[in-house]
Coordinates of C-alpha atoms in Angstrom, one line a residue:
Chain C
A1 CA 0.0 -0.3 0.3
Q2 CA 1.3 3.4 -0.7
K3 CA 2.3 4.9 2.1
I4 CA 2.6 8.8 0.8
T5 CA 0.4 10.2 -1.5
Q6 CA 1.0 13.2 -3.2
T7 CA -1.7 13.5 -6.1
Q8 CA -0.7 16.8 -7.5
P9 CA 1.8 15.8 -10.6
G10 CA 2.7 19.5 -11.4
M11 CA 1.6 22.7 -10.6
F12 CA 1.8 26.0 -11.9
V13 CA 2.1 29.4 -9.5
Q14 CA 3.1 32.9 -10.4
E15 CA 6.2 34.6 -8.6
K16 CA 5.8 35.8 -5.3
E17 CA 2.4 34.3 -4.7
A18 CA 1.6 31.4 -1.8
V19 CA 1.7 27.5 -3.1
T20 CA 0.5 25.0 -1.1
L21 CA 1.8 20.8 -2.0
D22 CA -0.3 18.2 -0.5
C23 CA 0.7 15.6 1.1
T24 CA -1.6 12.4 3.1
Y25 CA 0.1 9.6 4.8
D26 CA -0.6 6.2 6.1
T27 CA 0.8 4.5 8.8
S28 CA -0.4 3.1 12.0
D29 CA 1.9 3.8 14.1
Q30 CA 1.7 6.8 16.5
S31 CA 5.0 7.8 16.5
Y32 CA 6.4 9.3 12.9
G33 CA 8.6 11.6 11.1
L34 CA 7.4 13.8 8.1
F35 CA 9.9 15.2 5.8
W36 CA 9.6 17.7 2.8
Y37 CA 12.7 17.6 0.3
K38 CA 13.0 19.6 -3.1
Q39 CA 15.1 18.2 -5.7
P40 CA 16.1 20.9 -8.8
S41 CA 17.0 19.9 -11.9
S42 CA 20.6 19.5 -11.3
G43 CA 19.5 16.2 -9.0
E44 CA 20.3 16.8 -5.6
M45 CA 17.9 16.4 -2.8
I46 CA 17.4 19.4 -0.5
F47 CA 15.8 19.1 2.8
L48 CA 13.3 21.7 3.7
I49 CA 11.3 21.1 6.4
Y50 CA 10.4 18.1 9.3
Q51 CA 7.7 17.7 11.1
G52 CA 7.3 15.4 14.3
S53 CA 4.0 13.6 15.0
Y54 CA 3.8 14.8 18.5
D55 CA 4.8 17.9 17.9
E56 CA 2.0 20.4 18.5
Q57 CA 2.7 23.2 16.5
N58 CA 3.2 23.3 12.8
A59 CA 6.5 23.3 11.6
T60 CA 8.0 26.8 9.7
E61 CA 11.3 27.3 8.2
G62 CA 11.6 30.5 6.3
R63 CA 9.0 30.8 3.4
Y64 CA 8.5 27.3 4.2
S65 CA 5.5 25.9 6.3
L66 CA 3.6 22.4 7.0
N67 CA 0.2 22.3 7.5
F68 CA -0.1 19.2 9.5
Q69 CA -3.5 18.0 10.2
K70 CA -2.8 14.5 12.4
A71 CA -6.2 13.3 12.6
R72 CA -6.8 13.9 8.4
K73 CA -3.0 12.1 8.0
S74 CA -2.1 15.3 6.3
A75 CA 0.9 16.6 5.9
N76 CA 1.1 20.1 2.9
L77 CA 4.0 22.1 2.4
V78 CA 2.9 25.7 1.9
I79 CA 5.7 27.6 0.2
S80 CA 5.1 31.4 0.5
A81 CA 5.9 34.6 -1.7
S82 CA 7.4 31.8 -4.5
Q83 CA 10.7 32.6 -6.4
L84 CA 12.0 31.4 -9.5
G85 CA 14.3 29.3 -8.0
D86 CA 11.7 27.7 -6.7
S87 CA 10.7 25.3 -9.5
A88 CA 11.8 21.8 -9.3
M89 CA 10.1 18.5 -7.8
Y90 CA 8.9 18.5 -4.3
F91 CA 9.1 15.5 -2.3
C92 CA 7.1 14.4 1.0
A93 CA 8.7 11.2 2.5
M94 CA 7.8 10.0 6.1
R95 CA 9.9 7.7 8.5
E96 CA 8.4 5.2 10.9
P97 CA 9.7 3.3 13.8
N98 CA 10.1 -0.2 12.7
D99 CA 12.5 0.4 10.3
Y100 CA 13.6 4.4 9.9
K101 CA 13.8 4.0 6.0
L102 CA 12.5 7.5 4.0
S103 CA 9.3 6.5 2.4
F104 CA 9.0 9.1 -0.5
G105 CA 5.8 10.4 -2.1
A106 CA 5.5 10.2 -5.9
G107 CA 6.5 13.9 -6.4
T108 CA 5.0 17.4 -7.5
T109 CA 6.6 19.2 -10.1
V110 CA 6.5 23.2 -9.1
T111 CA 6.8 25.7 -12.1
V112 CA 7.2 29.4 -11.2
R113 CA 6.3 32.1 -13.6
A114 CA 7.6 35.3 -13.5
Chain T
G1 CA 25.1 21.3 7.6
A2 CA 26.3 17.9 6.9
V3 CA 27.6 17.3 3.4
V4 CA 27.4 14.1 1.3
S5 CA 29.6 13.6 -1.7
Q6 CA 29.0 11.0 -4.5
H7 CA 30.8 10.2 -7.6
P8 CA 31.1 10.2 -10.3
S9 CA 28.2 12.4 -10.9
R10 CA 27.8 11.0 -14.8
V11 CA 28.8 7.7 -16.2
I12 CA 28.7 6.2 -19.0
C13 CA 29.6 2.4 -20.4
K14 CA 29.3 -0.2 -22.4
S15 CA 27.1 -3.0 -22.1
G16 CA 28.6 -5.8 -19.7
T17 CA 30.7 -3.6 -18.0
S18 CA 30.6 -2.9 -14.2
V19 CA 30.2 0.4 -12.2
K20 CA 31.0 1.6 -8.6
I21 CA 29.7 4.7 -7.7
E22 CA 31.2 5.9 -4.5
C23 CA 29.3 7.7 -1.2
R24 CA 31.0 9.7 1.2
S25 CA 30.1 11.5 4.4
L26 CA 32.3 14.3 4.9
D27 CA 31.9 15.7 8.2
F28 CA 30.4 12.9 10.1
Q29 CA 30.0 9.0 10.4
A30 CA 27.0 7.5 8.8
T31 CA 25.4 4.9 11.0
T32 CA 23.8 3.9 7.9
M33 CA 23.8 4.7 4.3
F34 CA 20.7 4.4 1.9
W35 CA 20.6 3.7 -2.2
Y36 CA 17.9 5.1 -3.8
R37 CA 17.2 4.7 -7.8
Q38 CA 15.1 7.1 -9.4
F39 CA 13.6 7.3 -13.4
P40 CA 12.8 10.7 -15.1
K41 CA 10.0 12.4 -13.1
Q42 CA 9.8 10.1 -10.9
S43 CA 10.1 9.1 -6.8
L44 CA 12.8 7.9 -5.6
M45 CA 12.9 4.0 -4.9
L46 CA 15.3 2.5 -2.1
M47 CA 16.8 -0.4 -3.1
A48 CA 19.0 -1.2 0.1
T49 CA 20.3 -0.1 3.3
S50 CA 23.7 -0.5 4.4
N51 CA 25.2 -0.6 7.7
E52 CA 28.9 -0.1 8.5
G53 CA 30.2 -3.6 8.8
S54 CA 27.1 -5.8 7.8
K55 CA 25.8 -6.9 4.8
A56 CA 23.2 -4.7 2.9
T57 CA 19.6 -5.4 3.5
Y58 CA 17.8 -5.1 0.0
E59 CA 14.8 -4.2 -0.7
Q60 CA 12.0 -6.7 -2.3
G61 CA 13.0 -7.2 -6.2
V62 CA 16.3 -5.8 -5.8
E63 CA 18.8 -8.1 -7.1
K64 CA 21.5 -8.4 -4.7
D65 CA 24.2 -10.3 -6.9
K66 CA 23.3 -7.2 -9.9
F67 CA 23.6 -4.4 -7.5
L68 CA 26.9 -4.7 -5.1
I69 CA 26.7 -2.8 -1.6
N70 CA 29.6 -2.6 0.3
H71 CA 29.9 -0.5 3.9
A72 CA 33.2 -0.6 4.9
S73 CA 33.6 2.1 7.2
L74 CA 31.5 5.0 8.8
T75 CA 31.8 7.6 6.2
L76 CA 32.4 5.3 2.7
S77 CA 29.5 3.0 1.1
T78 CA 29.5 1.8 -2.5
L79 CA 27.5 0.8 -4.6
T80 CA 28.9 -1.6 -7.9
V81 CA 26.4 -2.1 -10.6
T82 CA 27.6 -5.5 -12.0
S83 CA 27.2 -6.3 -15.5
A84 CA 25.2 -3.6 -16.5
H85 CA 22.7 -3.4 -19.1
P86 CA 21.0 -0.5 -21.0
E87 CA 18.0 -1.2 -18.3
D88 CA 19.8 -0.3 -15.2
S89 CA 20.5 3.0 -16.8
S90 CA 18.8 5.5 -14.1
F91 CA 19.7 8.5 -11.8
Y92 CA 21.3 6.7 -8.7
I93 CA 21.2 8.6 -5.4
C94 CA 22.7 8.1 -1.8
S95 CA 21.7 9.7 1.8
A96 CA 23.6 9.1 4.9
S97 CA 21.7 9.2 8.2
R98 CA 24.2 9.9 11.5
R99 CA 21.6 7.9 13.7
V100 CA 18.8 5.8 13.4
S101 CA 16.0 8.3 14.7
L102 CA 13.0 9.6 13.5
N103 CA 13.7 13.7 13.1
E104 CA 17.0 12.6 11.9
K105 CA 17.0 14.1 8.5
L106 CA 19.1 12.4 5.4
F107 CA 21.8 14.1 3.9
F108 CA 21.9 13.2 0.3
G109 CA 24.8 13.1 -2.1
S110 CA 24.3 15.2 -5.4
G111 CA 23.4 11.8 -7.3
T112 CA 25.3 9.8 -10.4
Q113 CA 23.3 9.3 -13.7
L114 CA 24.4 6.2 -15.4
S115 CA 24.0 5.6 -19.1
V116 CA 24.4 2.0 -20.4
L117 CA 24.7 2.1 -24.1

């Protein structure tokens, strides 16, 4: 079964606007970690933000914030004030305590338009 | 932040040859290293998990004799694609973890684009 679901294959956003990338996950564990990574066309994976399942507040890192809704098992990434350099593929991922592997979603390609 | 170096970044080889990809953690000791494979515009698929000094754990469907993984030290893991064929052409990326913890982020190498002719 798919552990991480990203339903948006691609999105366009206007420069300086905000964009929300959807992510839902499936786990029976109470303790888990959620991550978002950015992958530009060069290929490297850049860590953006982390949310722990027991964290009561939504994580924020600069222009990135995570809208964590535990009951709905969703962990949407919000990028505010989009910049041209934000154009990339974005992956949601989850780490569970049984094996600590990082499971990735299918990814969302974001294209920022000037 | 922690740095993971991966090389080569790109390799083109003839069918039947073997290719070795190195993954090094430059400023930390990596308890665990992971190897992923990625096709264009697709997600990262975990191939195997390697722990220093022990045999790698391969994911279901990954041929351990085809993809040899060695984790000889806490800073170096290698992936050898043996007798490579065109269907092995892909982007391979490694990652390293300092410790086994839910909130420990993975640091990734820059990836290796393998093209088998």
